[in-house]
Amino acid sequence: MRFLVPFFAALTLALSAMPVLAQDAKAAPLSLEESQQQLAANLAVPFASGLVGAKDVPIFAWVENAAGIRNIWIGRPDAAARMRTRFTADDGIELYDLALDPAGTRIAWVRGGDSGFSDGPLPNTTPLPEAPQQTLFLADVAGDGTAQAIGRGHSPLFSPDGSRIVFVRGSAIMVWSANDGAREVADVDGSIGDLGWSPDGNRLTFRELRSGHSIVGVLDLAEGSLRYIGAALGFSSAPALSPDGREVAWIQFREPPPKFEDSTRSFWSVQVGDIASGAVRTVWTAPEGEGAQYYGTRARNLFWTGSGHLLFPYEGTGWLHILAVPAGGGPARDLTPNANEVENFIPTPDGRGMVYSANPGNLDSRTLWRTDIASGATERLTGEDVFAFFPTFGGERLAATVTTATAPAHPVLVEDMQPLGAVARVAYPTPRSVTFTASDGETVYGQYFRGAGAGPRPALIFAHGGPRRQMLPGFMPLYYYHNTYIRNQEFAAAGYDVLSVNYRSGTNYGRAFREAPEKARAGASEYRDILAGARWLGEQPGVDDNRIGIWGGSWGGYLAALALARDSDIFKAGVDLHGVHAMVRPVADTYSPEEIREIQQLQWDSSPMGSIEDWRSPVLLIHGDDDRNVDYRQSLLLARELTARDVPFEELALPNERHDFFRYSSWLTALEATGEFLQRKLKPAR
């Protein structure tokens, strides 16, 4: 076991005093042993996620992961944060779906299962003789006693009076109370999401996803009745109840057919339905042109405010902004005209304003802003020195998750930027935001980690996954990219120059960049950005352009494999974590047989398999065999094909691991192997 200590308070203090070891041309690169030791220590630094607040009081809760040991913490403005759970093992069992009751006296959460596939097969990454069940727990916020298991399921939500909890178990809606325990109140045909209580606690609204469409349901608990409102030939999503509970709003959209994927016809609208009568009216329809196809944030996308407005995202400017439209009808207004791209947003507790996270003025930033709905007046809440994500209210106090180049994700009170809990710091330098130009003229963005030592230095391209992601010049609020940021910093400390490429099809650079032509299976245009990054790296002072490698995971693994297959003369070695290697998939039946053959040929040509005859560079393949995002067979296929062609490769299989690697020990094994492999193949100077 390579765990340093079971709890990392002492480690946090030690890290804050560590000298800067990366991106210092005068410092000697770390040896492999030194690099692996520092990697293990820094991967163990606490990472916070899942921040939630109580409706009526400034009490907050979040999950902290320190070296794979996950625990729930409680924080408030007037007291030191306290750890509510007492788990002590790197067991790969997730804690998620935190919920506080309105008064902040009780907390519910889920332990077990996969937060990304809540209704899927249970993970067992430890492994244990039997996979841990997905279990909903309830505990007093102020207590230290054992939590009460109240049932199997996920997505808990307290009722307005705090006496009941609604949650999901497969296709069933469950309600728990102290008197009745957990009981099933409905069983439907699809998967359930976006649960909401009416203000009086008598009704539940939800979105039910079925095959190829979704609908909005209203469940009357008093009557025991279920009805669907405004069902249409498309997707009904993000239901939001009116403040009086008499109406429900939702976003109605259709996806354009593949043959017209660039259509500017209107494909979506905002609808409002009367719960008693079922009557539906259209409040707003997307105009034809830019933004006529629906695209939302990764969080909640429709709110009905106390001021009587509906708030929702819209890309009419080519950037994701937030519109406000009166629920009774009227013109829509852009509340974020200068935001560039809004990442997530929430209304203020009084219903008169909105807080959002965006990148105005600097595409590689993330700041919080407050806007008054009536006047449109906007106030900046955070500065340039932090990256701010996921605004969350506890009562009337605003909190958020923030990071910097040296501080991993942690919750703060936004008003004075006071941390809600302890903050770990790692002595990393700030990577430099850069731009460069691809062969077709596209501007590409990235972060440059300057390697230690005078040179000549090897260099690495890092390709993120998604592909709808954006890396920033600092720690990331997603655990996967928190870990890859650490790996890139440690590569720099070991003597590599690293360029993390935000290639086209990624987010936060506008719709045109995200929906770039010929991307992915339609021609892999994003690979032009990877290639341009390698050429840019090779021109940097002190870089040896004969020792450029590449690494990445998921879609980044696909791009790493594509680089090695197409351009082994440029990319001399690579690491491919759970990448996609054969891109051919079924084509919609709206195409003719001749068109289908042409499309699938293009899919093949866009795949690493399409260029495998030219692959010569060595590669390390890493994959967890219980991956639910990228089929493990993608790596089995590539290993077989490389073997047949005598292409040198090494392999690291992680039994029972999921795509994101649930255990610290798995991350450490994978990233140590990545460093050791590239050390042998690219040989940084000492």
XYZ file of C-alpha atoms in Angstrom:
686
model
C 0.000 0.000 0.000
C 1.302 3.445 -0.917
C -0.991 5.483 1.347
C 1.022 8.053 3.242
C -1.257 8.530 6.256
C -4.940 7.734 6.805
C -5.874 11.391 7.218
C -4.091 14.238 5.499
C -4.308 17.256 7.791
C -0.565 17.122 8.378
C 0.063 16.668 4.670
C -1.973 19.785 3.855
C 0.232 21.923 6.111
C 3.376 20.423 4.676
C 2.317 21.032 1.092
C 1.676 24.726 1.692
C 5.360 25.165 2.524
C 6.755 23.179 -0.411
C 9.040 25.075 -2.824
C 8.058 25.632 -6.442
C 9.500 22.678 -8.317
C 7.861 23.028 -11.738
C 8.391 25.497 -14.562
C 11.627 26.822 -13.073
C 14.354 26.864 -15.709
C 17.034 27.050 -13.013
C 15.771 24.079 -11.000
C 16.991 20.622 -11.830
C 14.272 18.220 -13.005
C 13.098 15.712 -10.449
C 14.295 12.147 -10.758
C 11.691 9.496 -11.511
C 11.677 8.396 -7.858
C 11.301 11.976 -6.620
C 8.597 12.644 -9.186
C 6.582 9.560 -8.209
C 6.817 10.438 -4.508
C 5.595 13.974 -5.133
C 2.835 12.700 -7.405
C 1.577 10.358 -4.669
C 1.569 13.156 -2.095
C -0.196 15.692 -4.285
C -2.817 13.257 -5.559
C -3.713 12.721 -1.895
C -4.562 16.403 -1.298
C -8.252 16.912 -0.341
C -10.677 17.696 -3.160
C -14.179 19.083 -2.454
C -17.288 18.477 -4.559
C -21.085 18.320 -4.407
C -21.636 21.600 -2.503
C -25.248 22.118 -1.320
C -26.960 24.634 0.962
C -30.052 24.656 3.180
C -33.004 26.689 1.884
C -33.652 28.775 4.972
C -30.301 29.053 6.791
C -26.604 29.472 5.874
C -25.610 25.858 6.422
C -23.664 24.038 3.719
C -22.458 20.504 3.065
C -19.998 18.943 0.643
C -17.976 15.795 -0.004
C -14.228 15.779 0.528
C -11.997 13.160 -1.058
C -8.501 12.808 0.469
C -6.464 9.954 -1.014
C -9.676 8.141 -1.914
C -11.155 8.526 1.583
C -14.517 10.231 1.084
C -16.343 12.052 3.859
C -19.139 14.587 4.205
C -18.332 17.946 5.775
C -20.678 20.570 7.232
C -19.796 24.272 7.165
C -21.397 27.552 8.225
C -20.255 31.173 8.577
C -20.149 31.191 12.381
C -18.387 27.895 13.165
C -15.480 25.739 12.076
C -16.280 23.053 9.518
C -16.851 19.586 10.910
C -16.629 16.140 9.350
C -20.039 14.451 9.632
C -19.055 10.947 8.444
C -16.059 8.908 9.550
C -14.959 6.725 6.663
C -11.296 5.719 6.714
C -10.633 3.588 3.621
C -9.839 4.123 -0.038
C -12.748 1.820 -0.864
C -13.976 3.258 -4.181
C -17.483 3.798 -2.758
C -18.881 7.148 -3.864
C -20.743 9.649 -1.676
C -23.073 11.911 -3.673
C -26.543 13.471 -4.068
C -26.280 15.449 -0.831
C -29.494 17.173 0.324
C -30.163 19.381 3.365
C -33.606 19.945 4.804
C -34.834 23.577 4.603
C -33.943 24.276 8.248
C -30.460 22.797 7.905
C -31.027 20.295 10.704
C -30.840 17.043 8.742
C -28.827 15.814 5.795
C -29.464 12.982 3.319
C -26.964 11.440 0.940
C -26.292 8.394 -1.213
C -23.442 5.946 -0.700
C -22.710 3.264 -3.269
C -23.570 2.931 -6.922
C -22.251 5.206 -9.661
C -23.235 8.889 -9.565
C -22.893 9.061 -13.345
C -25.109 6.003 -13.955
C -27.477 6.105 -11.005
C -29.755 3.332 -12.252
C -27.026 1.170 -13.786
C -25.194 -1.929 -12.557
C -23.443 -1.483 -9.218
C -19.680 -0.836 -9.234
C -17.438 -2.957 -7.039
C -14.009 -1.401 -7.451
C -12.424 -2.625 -4.183
C -13.541 -5.447 -4.967
C -15.722 -7.044 -2.296
C -17.441 -10.449 -2.401
C -20.669 -8.553 -3.065
C -20.988 -5.106 -4.655
C -21.960 -2.363 -2.160
C -25.616 -1.409 -2.519
C -26.704 2.079 -3.527
C -28.161 3.237 -0.215
C -29.809 6.453 0.922
C -28.776 7.669 4.381
C -30.220 10.285 6.753
C -28.498 11.960 9.704
C -28.766 14.960 11.999
C -26.478 17.749 10.863
C -25.399 18.563 14.403
C -24.927 15.001 15.628
C -22.094 12.506 15.530
C -24.199 9.373 15.679
C -24.597 6.669 13.084
C -26.604 7.625 10.016
C -29.918 5.896 9.357
C -30.257 3.877 6.144
C -33.700 4.697 4.757
C -33.736 2.718 1.518
C -32.158 1.851 -1.809
C -32.130 4.675 -4.328
C -30.760 8.069 -5.261
C -31.628 11.761 -5.876
C -33.135 12.626 -2.464
C -35.107 15.856 -2.045
C -36.679 17.100 1.186
C -40.280 18.294 1.202
C -40.900 22.024 1.869
C -41.624 21.328 5.544
C -38.676 18.922 5.858
C -40.774 15.995 7.083
C -40.496 13.786 3.990
C -37.884 12.827 1.411
C -38.687 11.888 -2.167
C -36.112 9.795 -4.030
C -35.742 7.489 -7.030
C -35.304 3.731 -7.090
C -35.032 2.488 -10.671
C -38.303 3.451 -12.347
C -40.068 3.999 -9.007
C -40.685 7.221 -7.094
C -40.281 6.654 -3.360
C -41.298 8.840 -0.417
C -39.841 8.429 3.078
C -41.209 9.781 6.353
C -40.386 8.985 9.951
C -43.809 7.433 10.537
C -44.211 5.399 7.344
C -40.645 4.665 6.327
C -39.922 4.410 2.597
C -42.901 3.602 0.371
C -43.384 3.510 -3.366
C -45.796 6.158 -4.648
C -45.409 5.561 -8.404
C -43.749 3.194 -10.854
C -43.300 4.493 -14.407
C -41.970 3.224 -17.736
C -38.855 5.400 -18.063
C -36.031 6.839 -15.984
C -36.823 9.686 -13.598
C -35.105 13.014 -13.069
C -35.656 16.667 -12.122
C -37.867 15.882 -9.125
C -39.627 18.860 -7.546
C -42.103 19.448 -4.702
C -45.073 21.790 -4.894
C -44.984 24.518 -2.197
C -47.733 22.775 -0.193
C -45.997 19.384 -0.401
C -49.014 17.711 -2.028
C -47.601 17.225 -5.537
C -44.414 16.084 -7.211
C -43.226 17.031 -10.699
C -40.598 15.093 -12.616
C -39.110 14.427 -16.033
C -39.492 10.891 -17.350
C -37.033 9.831 -20.033
C -38.309 7.133 -22.362
C -36.900 5.703 -25.598
C -36.212 8.669 -27.884
C -38.368 11.171 -25.973
C -39.256 12.479 -22.532
C -42.377 13.809 -20.817
C -43.294 15.861 -17.764
C -45.263 14.102 -15.047
C -47.291 15.448 -12.127
C -47.942 13.094 -9.218
C -50.664 14.091 -6.742
C -49.751 12.416 -3.458
C -53.038 13.248 -1.736
C -55.179 11.833 -4.544
C -52.774 9.086 -5.576
C -53.084 10.210 -9.216
C -50.496 10.587 -11.981
C -50.857 12.612 -15.159
C -48.596 13.828 -17.952
C -48.796 17.386 -19.238
C -48.016 18.640 -22.727
C -46.643 15.374 -24.105
C -45.188 15.951 -27.579
C -43.037 14.306 -30.232
C -39.740 15.258 -28.655
C -38.157 15.954 -25.301
C -39.838 17.706 -22.397
C -37.153 18.603 -19.868
C -36.264 20.668 -16.787
C -39.774 21.066 -15.273
C -40.100 24.062 -12.944
C -43.135 24.732 -10.753
C -44.686 28.172 -10.384
C -44.314 29.762 -6.922
C -48.003 29.027 -6.207
C -47.712 25.429 -7.420
C -50.567 25.714 -9.916
C -48.527 25.623 -13.106
C -45.416 23.918 -14.384
C -42.995 25.161 -17.048
C -40.594 23.084 -19.116
C -38.253 23.224 -22.091
C -39.639 21.443 -25.160
C -37.186 20.484 -27.893
C -36.483 18.162 -30.777
C -33.118 17.105 -32.118
C -32.536 17.892 -35.803
C -32.211 14.873 -38.083
C -28.598 13.903 -38.819
C -28.983 14.943 -42.433
C -29.814 18.468 -41.244
C -27.617 18.714 -38.176
C -26.692 22.309 -39.055
C -30.284 23.399 -39.598
C -31.208 26.877 -38.350
C -34.936 26.085 -38.154
C -36.489 26.495 -34.724
C -36.313 23.256 -32.746
C -37.319 24.333 -29.249
C -39.542 26.443 -27.023
C -40.529 27.111 -23.400
C -43.957 25.797 -22.434
C -46.228 26.355 -19.422
C -48.986 23.941 -18.421
C -51.896 24.406 -16.023
C -51.825 21.422 -13.650
C -55.588 21.376 -12.972
C -56.823 21.660 -16.573
C -53.815 20.380 -18.526
C -53.984 23.418 -20.824
C -50.604 24.318 -22.341
C -49.331 27.615 -23.702
C -46.080 28.541 -25.413
C -44.282 31.321 -23.572
C -41.260 31.625 -25.853
C -40.050 30.031 -29.092
C -36.454 30.041 -30.277
C -36.137 32.239 -33.380
C -34.713 30.694 -36.521
C -30.972 31.147 -36.904
C -28.166 30.882 -34.356
C -29.366 29.154 -31.197
C -32.400 27.588 -32.862
C -31.232 24.191 -31.582
C -31.425 23.642 -27.823
C -28.247 23.500 -25.775
C -28.119 23.831 -22.001
C -25.691 23.936 -19.114
C -24.640 20.836 -17.177
C -26.783 21.922 -14.237
C -30.441 22.916 -13.892
C -31.638 24.844 -16.964
C -35.038 26.341 -16.104
C -36.157 28.344 -13.076
C -39.471 30.032 -12.224
C -38.579 32.995 -10.026
C -40.540 34.748 -7.332
C -40.632 37.810 -9.592
C -42.683 35.823 -12.125
C -39.916 35.234 -14.680
C -38.656 32.102 -16.370
C -34.865 31.899 -16.641
C -33.271 29.635 -19.274
C -30.159 29.387 -21.519
C -30.080 30.456 -25.182
C -27.305 30.676 -27.807
C -28.764 33.337 -30.087
C -25.523 35.339 -29.971
C -23.377 32.263 -30.609
C -22.610 32.150 -26.867
C -24.605 30.536 -24.067
C -26.478 33.356 -22.304
C -29.415 33.432 -19.885
C -32.760 34.882 -20.939
C -35.595 36.081 -18.709
C -39.170 35.987 -20.019
C -42.351 36.822 -18.058
C -44.185 33.579 -17.278
C -47.414 35.201 -18.429
C -45.878 36.044 -21.796
C -43.912 38.965 -23.153
C -40.526 39.789 -24.667
C -37.430 37.908 -23.551
C -34.376 39.788 -22.284
C -30.733 38.721 -22.272
C -29.568 39.025 -18.655
C -25.934 38.219 -19.527
C -25.097 40.194 -22.694
C -21.400 40.540 -21.814
C -20.852 37.122 -20.273
C -19.184 35.323 -23.167
C -20.244 31.828 -22.019
C -22.413 31.096 -18.959
C -21.529 27.766 -17.356
C -24.243 27.565 -14.672
C -26.771 29.871 -13.003
C -29.292 30.068 -10.142
C -31.891 32.645 -9.035
C -31.360 34.579 -5.811
C -33.517 33.522 -2.838
C -35.707 36.646 -3.130
C -36.499 35.779 -6.758
C -35.425 39.206 -8.009
C -31.940 38.346 -9.222
C -29.654 35.691 -10.607
C -26.083 34.542 -9.924
C -24.048 32.909 -12.651
C -20.569 31.615 -13.442
C -19.047 32.774 -16.741
C -15.848 33.895 -18.485
C -16.366 37.513 -19.623
C -13.230 39.358 -20.716
C -11.051 36.251 -20.434
C -12.160 32.991 -22.040
C -9.817 31.015 -19.788
C -11.318 32.421 -16.582
C -14.344 31.629 -14.436
C -15.957 34.371 -12.351
C -19.254 34.844 -10.496
C -21.726 37.636 -11.254
C -25.048 38.810 -9.839
C -27.709 40.374 -12.104
C -30.910 42.166 -11.133
C -33.733 40.779 -13.287
C -35.789 43.984 -13.438
C -33.018 46.440 -14.288
C -30.340 44.181 -15.741
C -27.736 45.786 -13.469
C -24.780 43.426 -13.000
C -22.276 43.154 -10.152
C -19.055 41.178 -10.225
C -18.636 38.931 -7.179
C -15.227 37.258 -7.590
C -11.844 38.436 -8.818
C -9.296 37.264 -11.347
C -7.257 35.444 -8.711
C -9.650 32.482 -8.426
C -11.769 30.254 -10.636
C -15.334 30.180 -9.266
C -17.912 27.468 -10.018
C -21.320 26.184 -8.908
C -22.918 29.137 -7.032
C -25.010 27.777 -4.134
C -27.243 29.571 -1.637
C -27.651 28.612 2.008
C -30.434 30.865 3.231
C -29.429 34.271 1.866
C -25.666 33.582 1.965
C -23.932 32.685 -1.278
C -21.221 30.032 -1.447
C -19.304 28.576 -4.362
C -16.605 26.068 -5.217
C -13.322 27.775 -6.113
C -9.859 26.777 -7.255
C -6.566 28.468 -8.091
C -3.317 27.296 -9.659
C -2.207 26.163 -6.187
C -5.460 25.363 -4.334
C -7.695 22.405 -5.279
C -11.480 22.729 -5.257
C -12.836 24.007 -1.934
C -16.032 25.811 -0.840
C -16.026 29.488 0.145
C -18.526 32.131 1.227
C -18.501 34.478 -1.734
C -19.151 37.706 0.198
C -15.676 37.759 1.756
C -14.168 34.689 0.039
C -13.837 33.055 3.446
C -13.253 29.295 3.111
C -15.954 27.143 4.684
C -13.369 24.511 5.567
C -9.620 23.914 5.483
C -7.817 24.709 2.232
C -4.975 22.568 0.945
C -2.326 24.320 -1.146
C 0.298 22.879 -3.438
C 3.286 24.989 -4.481
C 2.596 24.910 -8.200
C 3.374 27.758 -10.606
C 0.559 29.072 -12.792
C 0.515 27.607 -16.289
C 0.474 30.184 -19.077
C -2.627 30.534 -21.247
C -1.605 30.463 -24.906
C -3.170 30.484 -28.348
C -1.872 29.112 -31.618
C -3.261 28.496 -35.084
C -4.222 25.218 -36.736
C -3.511 24.469 -40.399
C -7.020 25.542 -41.441
C -6.762 28.890 -39.625
C -8.707 27.925 -36.475
C -7.491 29.649 -33.288
C -6.709 27.040 -30.648
C -6.393 27.564 -26.890
C -4.275 25.839 -24.291
C -2.207 25.995 -21.115
C 1.569 25.779 -21.265
C 3.478 24.147 -18.386
C 7.145 25.094 -18.757
C 9.417 22.205 -17.803
C 12.196 22.389 -15.238
C 15.762 22.533 -16.481
C 17.586 24.400 -19.223
C 17.068 21.772 -21.907
C 16.953 20.205 -24.324
C 13.664 19.020 -22.813
C 11.107 16.471 -24.028
C 7.545 17.736 -24.455
C 4.026 16.380 -24.110
C 0.617 17.191 -25.524
C -2.257 16.575 -23.102
C -5.692 16.006 -24.660
C -8.687 16.246 -22.321
C -11.757 14.037 -22.634
C -15.376 14.863 -23.235
C -14.840 16.313 -25.774
C -17.140 19.004 -24.344
C -14.724 20.235 -21.713
C -12.413 23.182 -21.114
C -9.176 22.962 -19.155
C -8.092 26.068 -17.228
C -4.718 27.380 -15.943
C -5.418 26.013 -12.483
C -6.976 23.157 -10.554
C -10.245 21.855 -11.997
C -13.530 21.288 -10.095
C -13.994 17.844 -11.677
C -12.047 15.068 -9.947
C -10.813 13.482 -13.184
C -9.204 16.731 -14.343
C -8.056 17.663 -10.850
C -5.869 14.566 -11.114
C -4.676 15.193 -14.675
C -3.743 18.789 -13.747
C -1.536 17.373 -10.983
C 0.026 14.909 -13.424
C 0.811 17.725 -15.890
C 2.394 19.847 -13.143
C 4.474 16.889 -12.044
C 5.552 16.227 -15.633
C 6.789 19.828 -15.749
C 8.678 19.342 -12.473
C 10.278 16.241 -13.999
C 11.576 18.199 -16.988
C 8.845 18.017 -19.637
C 7.228 20.972 -21.345
C 3.478 20.233 -21.431
C 0.779 21.814 -23.572
C -2.801 21.064 -22.532
C -4.840 21.663 -25.696
C -8.420 22.947 -25.609
C -9.230 21.645 -29.073
C -12.317 22.478 -31.122
C -15.530 20.707 -30.036
C -14.747 21.806 -26.468
C -16.842 24.229 -24.447
C -16.688 27.859 -23.282
C -15.315 29.267 -26.545
C -18.702 29.715 -28.184
C -21.054 27.593 -30.261
C -19.034 27.815 -33.490
C -15.987 26.344 -31.748
C -18.029 23.637 -30.005
C -19.942 22.649 -33.140
C -16.989 22.965 -35.515
C -17.398 21.340 -38.950
C -15.968 17.885 -39.640
C -15.292 17.090 -36.002
C -15.229 13.613 -34.463
C -16.601 10.893 -36.755
C -17.195 13.426 -39.521
C -13.492 14.012 -40.147
C -11.654 14.446 -36.816
C -11.043 18.157 -37.414
C -10.080 18.533 -33.742
C -6.950 16.525 -34.496
C -5.688 19.507 -36.520
C -5.527 21.371 -33.198
C -3.527 18.579 -31.562
C -1.082 18.574 -34.468
C -0.778 22.367 -34.367
C -0.073 22.133 -30.634
C 2.782 19.699 -31.228
C 4.321 22.009 -33.806
C 3.937 24.991 -31.470
C 5.586 23.013 -28.656
C 8.475 22.024 -30.884
C 9.252 25.693 -31.512
C 9.547 26.629 -27.822
C 13.028 27.460 -26.489
C 14.745 24.468 -24.954
C 12.340 21.874 -26.381
C 13.695 18.901 -28.295
C 11.206 18.479 -31.159
C 12.427 14.913 -31.666
C 11.058 13.932 -28.221
C 7.399 14.952 -28.305
C 4.835 12.596 -26.798
C 1.106 12.692 -26.123
C -1.240 11.496 -23.416
C -4.941 11.744 -22.684
C -8.024 9.923 -21.495
C -11.413 9.063 -22.974
C -11.813 11.370 -26.009
C -8.286 12.461 -25.190
C -7.273 8.791 -25.401
C -8.884 8.690 -28.848
C -6.845 11.727 -29.937
C -3.655 10.259 -28.455
C -4.206 7.044 -30.405
C -5.047 9.006 -33.565
C -1.841 11.038 -33.203
C 0.296 7.913 -32.821
C -1.412 6.222 -35.760
C -1.283 9.160 -38.157
C 1.961 10.888 -37.124
C 4.409 8.549 -35.446
C 7.190 10.692 -36.927
C 6.028 13.592 -34.712
C 4.646 11.785 -31.653
C 7.395 9.439 -30.478
C 5.400 7.833 -27.625
C 2.012 8.093 -25.992
C -0.330 7.012 -23.216
C -3.930 6.199 -24.081
C -6.316 5.940 -21.120
C -9.642 4.292 -22.028
C -9.727 5.789 -25.517
C -12.074 5.166 -28.439
C -10.316 3.405 -31.306
C -12.995 2.226 -33.754
C -15.486 5.011 -34.487
C -17.846 3.221 -36.854
C -21.413 3.118 -35.569
C -24.918 2.647 -37.032
C -26.171 5.471 -39.257
C -29.687 6.911 -39.077
C -32.144 5.300 -41.489
C -32.902 8.666 -43.118
C -29.859 8.117 -45.331
C -29.741 6.025 -48.504
C -27.611 2.867 -48.587
C -24.996 4.686 -50.688
C -24.856 7.571 -48.231
C -24.569 5.166 -45.301
C -21.503 3.538 -46.870
C -19.866 6.934 -47.403
C -20.624 8.046 -43.842
C -19.276 4.866 -42.302
C -16.142 5.075 -44.440
C -15.588 8.588 -43.082
C -16.122 7.271 -39.552
C -13.479 4.632 -40.200
C -11.067 7.167 -41.669
C -11.595 9.376 -38.596
C -10.631 6.473 -36.287
C -7.201 5.386 -35.064
C -8.032 2.063 -36.716
C -8.274 3.858 -40.051
C -4.564 4.741 -39.898
C -3.222 1.823 -37.911
C -1.001 0.597 -40.742
C 1.151 3.707 -40.208
C 1.402 3.330 -36.411
C 5.007 2.804 -35.241
C 5.401 4.680 -31.939
C 5.159 2.842 -28.603
C 2.033 3.302 -26.507
C 0.810 2.430 -23.021
C -2.847 1.367 -22.931
C -4.723 1.817 -19.623
C -8.357 0.796 -19.067
C -10.671 -0.270 -16.258
C -12.632 -3.333 -17.291
C -15.932 -2.127 -15.753
C -15.899 1.124 -17.751
C -19.475 2.273 -18.515
C -18.439 5.300 -20.624
C -16.011 3.730 -23.100
C -16.420 0.031 -23.722
C -13.417 -2.009 -22.536
C -13.573 -3.781 -25.890
C -12.142 -0.642 -27.495
C -8.810 -1.357 -25.800
C -9.072 -5.114 -26.316
C -9.491 -4.393 -30.035
C -6.487 -2.087 -30.201
C -4.209 -4.447 -28.258
C -5.072 -7.250 -30.662
C -4.469 -5.113 -33.754
C -1.172 -3.680 -32.476
C 0.035 -7.189 -31.639
C -0.724 -8.364 -35.175
C 1.335 -5.490 -36.638
C 4.236 -5.790 -34.182
C 3.679 -2.255 -32.901
C 5.272 -1.919 -29.447
C 2.771 -1.403 -26.652
C 2.418 -1.956 -22.928
C -0.797 -2.486 -21.010
C -2.332 -1.776 -17.634
C -5.725 -3.359 -16.972
C -7.601 -2.308 -13.833
C -10.131 -4.996 -12.872
C -13.495 -3.682 -11.662
C -12.571 -0.018 -12.178
C -14.933 2.469 -13.805
C -14.103 5.195 -16.304
C -13.225 7.842 -13.700
C -11.261 5.418 -11.474
C -13.083 5.456 -8.139
C -10.029 4.579 -6.044
C -7.014 6.745 -5.254
C -4.815 3.669 -5.568
C -6.051 3.147 -9.147
C -5.335 6.763 -10.080
C -1.898 6.530 -8.518
C -1.110 3.252 -10.285
C -2.272 4.626 -13.647
C -0.468 7.965 -13.381
C 2.718 6.410 -11.982
C 2.708 3.993 -14.911
C 2.175 6.922 -17.274
C 5.203 8.733 -15.867
C 7.429 5.661 -15.815
C 6.540 4.711 -19.406
C 7.200 8.180 -20.811
C 10.419 8.428 -18.786
C 11.726 5.331 -20.549
C 10.570 6.420 -24.002
C 11.370 10.154 -23.961
C 14.213 10.223 -21.382
C 14.130 13.659 -19.706
C 17.619 14.969 -18.890
C 18.990 14.925 -15.324
